[in-house]
PDB file of C-alpha atoms in Angstrom:
ATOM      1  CA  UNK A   1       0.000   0.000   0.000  1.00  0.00           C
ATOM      2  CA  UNK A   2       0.836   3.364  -0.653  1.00  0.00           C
ATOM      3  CA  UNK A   3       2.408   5.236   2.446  1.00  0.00           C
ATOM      4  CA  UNK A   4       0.937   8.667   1.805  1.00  0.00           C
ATOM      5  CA  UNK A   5      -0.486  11.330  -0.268  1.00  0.00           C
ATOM      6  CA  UNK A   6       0.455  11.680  -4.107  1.00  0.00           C
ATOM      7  CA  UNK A   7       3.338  14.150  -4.119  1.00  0.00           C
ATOM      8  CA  UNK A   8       4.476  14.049  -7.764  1.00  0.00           C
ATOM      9  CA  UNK A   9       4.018  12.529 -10.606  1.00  0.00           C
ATOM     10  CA  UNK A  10       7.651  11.376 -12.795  1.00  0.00           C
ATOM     11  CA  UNK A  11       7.493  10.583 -15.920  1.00  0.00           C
ATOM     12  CA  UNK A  12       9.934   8.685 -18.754  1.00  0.00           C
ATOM     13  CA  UNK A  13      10.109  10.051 -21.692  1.00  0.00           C
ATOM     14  CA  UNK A  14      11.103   8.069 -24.598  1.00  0.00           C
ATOM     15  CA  UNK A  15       7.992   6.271 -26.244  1.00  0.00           C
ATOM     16  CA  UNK A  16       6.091   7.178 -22.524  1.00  0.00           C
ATOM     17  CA  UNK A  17       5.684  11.340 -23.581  1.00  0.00           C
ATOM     18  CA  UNK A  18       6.843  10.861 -27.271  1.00  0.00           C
ATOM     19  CA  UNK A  19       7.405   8.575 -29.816  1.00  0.00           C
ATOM     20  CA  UNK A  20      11.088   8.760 -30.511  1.00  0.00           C
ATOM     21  CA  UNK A  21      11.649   5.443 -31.887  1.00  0.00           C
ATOM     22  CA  UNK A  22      12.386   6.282 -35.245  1.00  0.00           C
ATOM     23  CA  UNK A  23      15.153   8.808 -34.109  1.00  0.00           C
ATOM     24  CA  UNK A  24      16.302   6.948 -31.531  1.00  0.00           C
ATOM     25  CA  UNK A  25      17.077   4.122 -34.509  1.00  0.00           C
ATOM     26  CA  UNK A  26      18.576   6.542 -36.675  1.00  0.00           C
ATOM     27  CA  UNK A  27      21.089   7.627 -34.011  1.00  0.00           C
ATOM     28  CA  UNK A  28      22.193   4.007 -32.556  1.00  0.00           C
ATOM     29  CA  UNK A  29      22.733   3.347 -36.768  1.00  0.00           C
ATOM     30  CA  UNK A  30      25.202   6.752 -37.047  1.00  0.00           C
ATOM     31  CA  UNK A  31      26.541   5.633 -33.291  1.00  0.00           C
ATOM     32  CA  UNK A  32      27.150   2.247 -33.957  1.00  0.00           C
ATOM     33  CA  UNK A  33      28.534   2.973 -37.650  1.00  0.00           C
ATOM     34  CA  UNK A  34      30.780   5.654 -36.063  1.00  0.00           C
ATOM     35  CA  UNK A  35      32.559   3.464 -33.451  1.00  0.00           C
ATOM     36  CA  UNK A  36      32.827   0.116 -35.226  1.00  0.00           C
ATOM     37  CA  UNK A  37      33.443   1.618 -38.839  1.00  0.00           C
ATOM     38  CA  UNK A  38      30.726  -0.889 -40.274  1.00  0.00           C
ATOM     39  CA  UNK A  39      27.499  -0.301 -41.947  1.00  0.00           C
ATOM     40  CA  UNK A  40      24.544  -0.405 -39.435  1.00  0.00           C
ATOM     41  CA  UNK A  41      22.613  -2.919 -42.274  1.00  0.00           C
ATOM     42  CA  UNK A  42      25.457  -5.550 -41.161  1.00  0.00           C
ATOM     43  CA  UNK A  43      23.699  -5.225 -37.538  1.00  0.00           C
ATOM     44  CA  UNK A  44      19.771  -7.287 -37.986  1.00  0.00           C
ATOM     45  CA  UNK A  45      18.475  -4.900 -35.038  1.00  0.00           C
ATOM     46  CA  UNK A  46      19.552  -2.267 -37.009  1.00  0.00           C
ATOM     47  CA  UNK A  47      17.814  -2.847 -40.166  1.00  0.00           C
ATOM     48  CA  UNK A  48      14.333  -2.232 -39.694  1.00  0.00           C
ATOM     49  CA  UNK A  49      12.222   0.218 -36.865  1.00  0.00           C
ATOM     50  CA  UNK A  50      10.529  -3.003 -36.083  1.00  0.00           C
ATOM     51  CA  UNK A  51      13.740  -5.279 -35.917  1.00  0.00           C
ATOM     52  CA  UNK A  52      15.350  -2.183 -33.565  1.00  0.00           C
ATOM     53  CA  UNK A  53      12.105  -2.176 -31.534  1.00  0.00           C
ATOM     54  CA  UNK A  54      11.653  -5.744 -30.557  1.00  0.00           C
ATOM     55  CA  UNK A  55      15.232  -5.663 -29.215  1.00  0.00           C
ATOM     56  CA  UNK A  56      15.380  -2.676 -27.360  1.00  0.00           C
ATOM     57  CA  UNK A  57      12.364  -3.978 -25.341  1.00  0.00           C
ATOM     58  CA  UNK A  58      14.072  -7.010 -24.583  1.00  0.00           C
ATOM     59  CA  UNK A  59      16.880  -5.855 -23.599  1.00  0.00           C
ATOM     60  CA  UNK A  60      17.770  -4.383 -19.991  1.00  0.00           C
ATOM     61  CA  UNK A  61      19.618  -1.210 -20.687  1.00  0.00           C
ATOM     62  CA  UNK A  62      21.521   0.549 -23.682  1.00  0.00           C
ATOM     63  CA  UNK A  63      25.204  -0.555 -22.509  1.00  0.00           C
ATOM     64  CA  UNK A  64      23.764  -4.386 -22.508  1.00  0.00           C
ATOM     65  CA  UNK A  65      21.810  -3.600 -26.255  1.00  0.00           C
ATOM     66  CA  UNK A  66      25.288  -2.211 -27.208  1.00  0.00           C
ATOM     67  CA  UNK A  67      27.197  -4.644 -25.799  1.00  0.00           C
ATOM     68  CA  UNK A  68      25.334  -8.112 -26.376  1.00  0.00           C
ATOM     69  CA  UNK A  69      23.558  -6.880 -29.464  1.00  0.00           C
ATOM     70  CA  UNK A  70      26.447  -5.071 -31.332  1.00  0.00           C
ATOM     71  CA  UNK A  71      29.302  -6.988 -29.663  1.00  0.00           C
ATOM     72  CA  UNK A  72      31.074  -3.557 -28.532  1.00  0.00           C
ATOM     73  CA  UNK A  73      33.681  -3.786 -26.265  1.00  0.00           C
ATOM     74  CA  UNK A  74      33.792  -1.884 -22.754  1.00  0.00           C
ATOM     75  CA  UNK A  75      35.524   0.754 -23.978  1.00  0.00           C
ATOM     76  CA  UNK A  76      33.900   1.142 -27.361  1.00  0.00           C
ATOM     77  CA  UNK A  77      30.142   0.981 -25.095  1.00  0.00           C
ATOM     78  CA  UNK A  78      31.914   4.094 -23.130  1.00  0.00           C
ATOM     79  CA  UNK A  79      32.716   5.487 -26.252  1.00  0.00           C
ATOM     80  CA  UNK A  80      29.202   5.566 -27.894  1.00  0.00           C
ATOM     81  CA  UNK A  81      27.278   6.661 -25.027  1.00  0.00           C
ATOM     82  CA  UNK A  82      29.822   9.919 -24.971  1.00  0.00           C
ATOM     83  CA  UNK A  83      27.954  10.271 -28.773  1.00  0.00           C
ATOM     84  CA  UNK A  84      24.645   9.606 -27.799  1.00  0.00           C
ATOM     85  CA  UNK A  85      24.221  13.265 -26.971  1.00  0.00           C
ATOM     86  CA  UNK A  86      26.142  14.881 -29.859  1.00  0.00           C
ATOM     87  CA  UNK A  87      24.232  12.827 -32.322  1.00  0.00           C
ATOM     88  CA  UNK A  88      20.780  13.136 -30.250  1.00  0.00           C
ATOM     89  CA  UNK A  89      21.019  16.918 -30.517  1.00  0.00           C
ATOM     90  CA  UNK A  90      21.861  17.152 -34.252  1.00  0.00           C
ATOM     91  CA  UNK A  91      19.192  14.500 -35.740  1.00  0.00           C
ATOM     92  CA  UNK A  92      16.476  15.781 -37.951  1.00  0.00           C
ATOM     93  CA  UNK A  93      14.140  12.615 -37.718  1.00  0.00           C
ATOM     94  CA  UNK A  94      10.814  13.612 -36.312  1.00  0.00           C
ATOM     95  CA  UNK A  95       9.466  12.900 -33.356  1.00  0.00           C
ATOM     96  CA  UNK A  96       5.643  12.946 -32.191  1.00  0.00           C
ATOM     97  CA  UNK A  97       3.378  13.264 -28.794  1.00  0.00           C
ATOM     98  CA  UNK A  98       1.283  10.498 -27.889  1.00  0.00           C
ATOM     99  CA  UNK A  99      -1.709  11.058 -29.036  1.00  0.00           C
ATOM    100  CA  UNK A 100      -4.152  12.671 -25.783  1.00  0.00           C
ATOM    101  CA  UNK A 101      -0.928  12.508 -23.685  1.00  0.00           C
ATOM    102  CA  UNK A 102      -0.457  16.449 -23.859  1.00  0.00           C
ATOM    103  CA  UNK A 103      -3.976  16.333 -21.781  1.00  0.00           C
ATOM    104  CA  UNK A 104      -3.040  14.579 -19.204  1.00  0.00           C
ATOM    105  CA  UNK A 105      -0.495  16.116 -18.920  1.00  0.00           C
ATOM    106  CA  UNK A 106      -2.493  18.909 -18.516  1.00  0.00           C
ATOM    107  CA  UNK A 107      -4.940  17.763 -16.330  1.00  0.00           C
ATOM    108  CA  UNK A 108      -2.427  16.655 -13.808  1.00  0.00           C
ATOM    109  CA  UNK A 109      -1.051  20.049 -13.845  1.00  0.00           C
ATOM    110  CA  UNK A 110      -1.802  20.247  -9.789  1.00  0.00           C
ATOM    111  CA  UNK A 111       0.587  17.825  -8.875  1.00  0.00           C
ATOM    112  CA  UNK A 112       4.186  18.663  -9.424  1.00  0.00           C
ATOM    113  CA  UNK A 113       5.517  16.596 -12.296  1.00  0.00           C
ATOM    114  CA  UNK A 114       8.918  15.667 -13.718  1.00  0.00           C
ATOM    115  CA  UNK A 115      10.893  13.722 -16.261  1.00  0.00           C
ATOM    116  CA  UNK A 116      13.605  11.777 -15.874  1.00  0.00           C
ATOM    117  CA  UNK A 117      15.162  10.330 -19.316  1.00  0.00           C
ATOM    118  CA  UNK A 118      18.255   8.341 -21.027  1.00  0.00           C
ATOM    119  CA  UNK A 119      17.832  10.952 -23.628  1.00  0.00           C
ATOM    120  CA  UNK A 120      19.755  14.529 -23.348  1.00  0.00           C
ATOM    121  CA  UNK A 121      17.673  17.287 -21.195  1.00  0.00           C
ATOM    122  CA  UNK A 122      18.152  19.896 -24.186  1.00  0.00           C
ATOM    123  CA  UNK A 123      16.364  17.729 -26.516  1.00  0.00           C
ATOM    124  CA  UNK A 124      13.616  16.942 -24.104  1.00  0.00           C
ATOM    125  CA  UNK A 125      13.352  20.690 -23.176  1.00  0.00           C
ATOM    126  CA  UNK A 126      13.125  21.183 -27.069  1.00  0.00           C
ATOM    127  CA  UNK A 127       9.853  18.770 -27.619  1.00  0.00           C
ATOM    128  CA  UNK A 128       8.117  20.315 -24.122  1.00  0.00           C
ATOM    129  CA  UNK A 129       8.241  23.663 -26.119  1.00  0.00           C
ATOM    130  CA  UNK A 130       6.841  22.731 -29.256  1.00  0.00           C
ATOM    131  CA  UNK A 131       3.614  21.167 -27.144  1.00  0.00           C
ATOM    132  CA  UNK A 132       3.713  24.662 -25.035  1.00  0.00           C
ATOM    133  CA  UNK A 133       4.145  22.240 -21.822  1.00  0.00           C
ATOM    134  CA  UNK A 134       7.583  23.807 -20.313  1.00  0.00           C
ATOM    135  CA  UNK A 135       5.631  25.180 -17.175  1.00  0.00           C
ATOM    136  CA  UNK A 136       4.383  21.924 -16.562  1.00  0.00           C
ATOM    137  CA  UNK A 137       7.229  19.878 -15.694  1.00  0.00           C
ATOM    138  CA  UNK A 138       9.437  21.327 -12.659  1.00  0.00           C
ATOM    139  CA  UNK A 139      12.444  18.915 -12.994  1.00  0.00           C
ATOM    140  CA  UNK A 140      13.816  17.373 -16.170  1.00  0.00           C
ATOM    141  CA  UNK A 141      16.693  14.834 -15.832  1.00  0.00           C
ATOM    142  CA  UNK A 142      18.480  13.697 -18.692  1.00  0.00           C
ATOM    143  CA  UNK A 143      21.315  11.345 -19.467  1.00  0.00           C
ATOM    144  CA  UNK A 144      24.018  14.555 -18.708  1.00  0.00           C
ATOM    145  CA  UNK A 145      22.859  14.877 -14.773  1.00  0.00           C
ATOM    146  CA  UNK A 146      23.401  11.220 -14.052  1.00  0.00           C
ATOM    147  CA  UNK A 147      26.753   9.589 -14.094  1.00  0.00           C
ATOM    148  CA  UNK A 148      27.111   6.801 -16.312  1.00  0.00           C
ATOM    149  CA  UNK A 149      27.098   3.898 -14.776  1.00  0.00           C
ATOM    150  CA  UNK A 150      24.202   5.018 -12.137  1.00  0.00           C
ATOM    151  CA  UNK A 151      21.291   5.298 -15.071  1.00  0.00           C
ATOM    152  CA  UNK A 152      18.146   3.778 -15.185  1.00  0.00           C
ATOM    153  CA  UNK A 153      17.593   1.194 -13.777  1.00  0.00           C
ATOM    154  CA  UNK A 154      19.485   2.676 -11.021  1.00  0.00           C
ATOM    155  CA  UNK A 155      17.489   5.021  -9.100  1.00  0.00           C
ATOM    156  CA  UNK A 156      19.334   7.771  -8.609  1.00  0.00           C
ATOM    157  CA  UNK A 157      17.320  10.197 -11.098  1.00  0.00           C
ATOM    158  CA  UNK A 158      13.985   9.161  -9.533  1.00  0.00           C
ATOM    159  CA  UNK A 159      15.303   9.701  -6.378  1.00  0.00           C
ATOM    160  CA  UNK A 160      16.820  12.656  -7.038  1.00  0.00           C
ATOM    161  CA  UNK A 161      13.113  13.981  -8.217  1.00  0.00           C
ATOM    162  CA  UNK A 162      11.529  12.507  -4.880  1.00  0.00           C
ATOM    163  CA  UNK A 163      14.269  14.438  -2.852  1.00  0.00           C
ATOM    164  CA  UNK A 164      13.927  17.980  -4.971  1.00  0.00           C
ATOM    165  CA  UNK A 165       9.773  17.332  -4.500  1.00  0.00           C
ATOM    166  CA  UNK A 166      10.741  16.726  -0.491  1.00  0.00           C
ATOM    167  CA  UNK A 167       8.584  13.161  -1.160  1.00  0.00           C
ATOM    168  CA  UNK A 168      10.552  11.176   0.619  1.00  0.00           C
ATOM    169  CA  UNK A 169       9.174  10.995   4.103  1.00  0.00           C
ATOM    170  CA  UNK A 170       4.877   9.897   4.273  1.00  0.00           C
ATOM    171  CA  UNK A 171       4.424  10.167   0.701  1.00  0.00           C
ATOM    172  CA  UNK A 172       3.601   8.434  -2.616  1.00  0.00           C
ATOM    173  CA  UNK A 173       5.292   9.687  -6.359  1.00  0.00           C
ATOM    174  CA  UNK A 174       3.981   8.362  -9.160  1.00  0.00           C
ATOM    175  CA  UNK A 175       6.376   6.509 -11.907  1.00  0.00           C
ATOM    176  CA  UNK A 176       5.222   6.358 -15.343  1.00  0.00           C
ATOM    177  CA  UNK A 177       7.640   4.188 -17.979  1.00  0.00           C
ATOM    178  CA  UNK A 178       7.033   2.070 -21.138  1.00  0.00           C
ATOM    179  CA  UNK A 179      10.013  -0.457 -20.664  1.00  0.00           C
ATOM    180  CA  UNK A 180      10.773  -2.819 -18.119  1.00  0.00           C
ATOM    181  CA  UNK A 181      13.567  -1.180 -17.348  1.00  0.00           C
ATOM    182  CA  UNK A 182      11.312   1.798 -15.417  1.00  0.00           C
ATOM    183  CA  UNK A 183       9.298  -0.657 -13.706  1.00  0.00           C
ATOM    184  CA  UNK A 184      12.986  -1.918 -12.284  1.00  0.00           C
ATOM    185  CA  UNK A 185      14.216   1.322 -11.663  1.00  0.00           C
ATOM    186  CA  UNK A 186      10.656   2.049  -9.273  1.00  0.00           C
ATOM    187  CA  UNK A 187      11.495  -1.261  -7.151  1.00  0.00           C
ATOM    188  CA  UNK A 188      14.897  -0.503  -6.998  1.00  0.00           C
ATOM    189  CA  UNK A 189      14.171   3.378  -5.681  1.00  0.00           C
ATOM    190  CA  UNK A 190      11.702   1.267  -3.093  1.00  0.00           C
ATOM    191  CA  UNK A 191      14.139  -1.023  -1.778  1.00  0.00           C
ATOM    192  CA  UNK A 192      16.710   1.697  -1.411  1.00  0.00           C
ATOM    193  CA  UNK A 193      14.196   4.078   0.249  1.00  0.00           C
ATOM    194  CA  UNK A 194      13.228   1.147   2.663  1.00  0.00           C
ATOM    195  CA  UNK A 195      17.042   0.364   3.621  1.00  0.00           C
ATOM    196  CA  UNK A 196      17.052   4.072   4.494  1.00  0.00           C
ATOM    197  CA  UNK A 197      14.020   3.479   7.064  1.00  0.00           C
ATOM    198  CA  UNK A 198      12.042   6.181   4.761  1.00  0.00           C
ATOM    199  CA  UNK A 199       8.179   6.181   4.371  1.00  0.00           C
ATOM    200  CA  UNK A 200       7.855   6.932   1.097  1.00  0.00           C
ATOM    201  CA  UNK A 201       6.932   4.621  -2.081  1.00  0.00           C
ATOM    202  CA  UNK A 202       7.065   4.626  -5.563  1.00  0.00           C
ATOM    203  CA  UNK A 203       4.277   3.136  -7.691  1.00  0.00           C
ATOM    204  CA  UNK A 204       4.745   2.410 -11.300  1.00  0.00           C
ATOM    205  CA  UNK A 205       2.243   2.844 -13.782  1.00  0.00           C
ATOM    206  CA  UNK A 206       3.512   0.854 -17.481  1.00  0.00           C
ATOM    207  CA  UNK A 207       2.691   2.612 -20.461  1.00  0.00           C
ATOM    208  CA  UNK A 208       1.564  -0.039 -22.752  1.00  0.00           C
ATOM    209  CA  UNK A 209       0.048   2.670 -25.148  1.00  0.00           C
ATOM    210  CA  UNK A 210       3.220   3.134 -27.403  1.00  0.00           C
ATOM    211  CA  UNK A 211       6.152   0.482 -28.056  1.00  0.00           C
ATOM    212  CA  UNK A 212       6.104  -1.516 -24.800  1.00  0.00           C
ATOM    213  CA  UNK A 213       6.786  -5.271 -24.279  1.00  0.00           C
ATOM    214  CA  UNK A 214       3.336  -6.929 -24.959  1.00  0.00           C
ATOM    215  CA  UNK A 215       4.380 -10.571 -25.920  1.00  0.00           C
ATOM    216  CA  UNK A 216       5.395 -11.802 -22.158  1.00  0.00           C
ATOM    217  CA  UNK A 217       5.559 -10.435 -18.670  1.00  0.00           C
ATOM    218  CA  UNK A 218       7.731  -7.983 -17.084  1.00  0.00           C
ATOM    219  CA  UNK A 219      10.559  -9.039 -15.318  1.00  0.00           C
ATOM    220  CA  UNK A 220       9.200  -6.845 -12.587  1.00  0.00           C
ATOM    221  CA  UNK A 221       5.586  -5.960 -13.059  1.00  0.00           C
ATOM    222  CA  UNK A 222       4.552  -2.566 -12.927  1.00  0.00           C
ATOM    223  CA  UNK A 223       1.909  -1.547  -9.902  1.00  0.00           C
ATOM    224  CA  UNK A 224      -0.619  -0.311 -13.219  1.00  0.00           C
ATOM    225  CA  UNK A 225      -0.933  -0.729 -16.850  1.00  0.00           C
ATOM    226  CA  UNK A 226      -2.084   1.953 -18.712  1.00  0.00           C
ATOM    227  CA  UNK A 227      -3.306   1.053 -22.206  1.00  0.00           C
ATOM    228  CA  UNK A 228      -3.842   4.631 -23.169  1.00  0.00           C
ATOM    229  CA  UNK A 229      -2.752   7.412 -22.049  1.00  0.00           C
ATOM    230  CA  UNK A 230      -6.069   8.367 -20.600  1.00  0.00           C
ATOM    231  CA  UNK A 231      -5.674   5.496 -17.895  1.00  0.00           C
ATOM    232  CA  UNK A 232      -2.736   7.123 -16.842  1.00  0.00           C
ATOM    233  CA  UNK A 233      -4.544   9.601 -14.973  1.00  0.00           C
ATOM    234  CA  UNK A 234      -7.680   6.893 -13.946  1.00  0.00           C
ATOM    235  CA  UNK A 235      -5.269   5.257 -12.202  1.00  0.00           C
ATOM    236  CA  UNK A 236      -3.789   8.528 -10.203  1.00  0.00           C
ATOM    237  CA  UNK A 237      -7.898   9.358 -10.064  1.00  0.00           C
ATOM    238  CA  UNK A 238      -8.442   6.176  -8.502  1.00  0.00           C
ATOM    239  CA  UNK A 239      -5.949   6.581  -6.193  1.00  0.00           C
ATOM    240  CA  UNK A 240      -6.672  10.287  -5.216  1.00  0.00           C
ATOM    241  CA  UNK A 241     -10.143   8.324  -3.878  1.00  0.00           C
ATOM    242  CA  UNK A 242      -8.529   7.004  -1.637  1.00  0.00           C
ATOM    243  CA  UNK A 243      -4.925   8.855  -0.852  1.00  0.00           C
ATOM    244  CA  UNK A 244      -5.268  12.717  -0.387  1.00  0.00           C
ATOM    245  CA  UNK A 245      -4.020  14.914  -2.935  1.00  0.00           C
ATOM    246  CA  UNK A 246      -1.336  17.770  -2.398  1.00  0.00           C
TER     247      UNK A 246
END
């Protein structure tokens, strides 16, 4: 059970706010071409937005799709996340909101809200303009405010949020992800808040409205699925019936 009011609500952002898949693809190709000096069509993941989707989702983190998938060493892995950035930042491929997520957005506009990404906080901060939605988010943590080898599903972004929000102590935040790897990173921020003797929890909504894992369960299951973005904000409704708001 939740151990107190709704405090925030944190959000991923990748394929949870926007549909970045098709960039996302574009830069791993010019990444991985880059560092191993071989055409991204000799990689299968690589070949197709569907081939380069089903892996992603299957796969724990970006170092382990890099590494297992693309057979980088450890120093070539360290060398293409240092690009990820660079190339993120300079990519024309289009991106696109969820549909009806900018409304929920929106309508949860009373609760402080942040995002906290694998993908660079300028190019984030670039999307929430073009949807007029910079006021709404308070925090945004990208890949440059969290040292390498403490991303997701470390905790130390969401925790970071829960700290800045002063949710910590008697209080519940809201995680909302597409990939297993969020759901991981909420459990993880759980355990670590429970070694500390703190009162707060995290409870994970899954996005299952854009480019999640359907096909099988999550390693760790989320708390909720949402199946649209409109039962994002049932499921904080639901829970405002019974868990004060703030």
């Amino acid at each position: 059970m939740a151990t107190g009011p709704i405090r925030a609500v944190v959000w991923d952002f990748d394929n949870t706010l926007v549909d970045t898949r098709a960039r996302n693809l574009s830069v791993t190709r010019r990444i991985i071409e880059s560092v191993t000096r071989r055409s991204p069509d000799e990689f299968a993941p690589l070949r197709s937005l569907a081939a380069y989707d089903a892996v992603i989702h299957h796969t724990q983190n970006w170092q382990t799709l890099y590494r297992v998938e693309f057979g980088l060493e450890p120093e070539q892995v360290e060398e293409a996340g240092g690009l990820w950035t660079r190339f993120q930042l300079t990519d024309p491929t289009p991106t696109h909101w969820f549909t009806g997520i900018v409304e929920v957005v929106r309508a949860l506009e009373h609760l402080p809200q942040a995002i906290v990404s694998m993908n660079t906080r300028d190019n984030i901060r670039d999307r929430l303009r073009a949807a007029d939605l910079v006021g709404a988010f308070e925090l945004v943590i990208g890949c440059e405010e969290v040292q390498y080898h403490r991303q997701k599903p470390a905790p130390d972004g969401l925790l970071h949020c829960m700290e800045e929000f002063e949710a910590v102590e008697a209080a519940t935040v809201v995680y909302v992800g597409d990939h297993p790897v969020d759901a991981e990173c909420a459990a993880n921020a759980n355990a670590l808040l429970s070694e500390r003797g703190a009162t707060a929890r995290v409870l994970a909504i899954g996005a299952m409205y854009g480019t999640a894992v359907r096909d099988g369960p999550w390693p760790i299951a989320p708390d909720y699925m949402a199946e649209t973005p409109a039962d994002v904000l049932a499921v904080i409704d639901s829970l405002a019936g019974t868990i004060e708001l703030v």
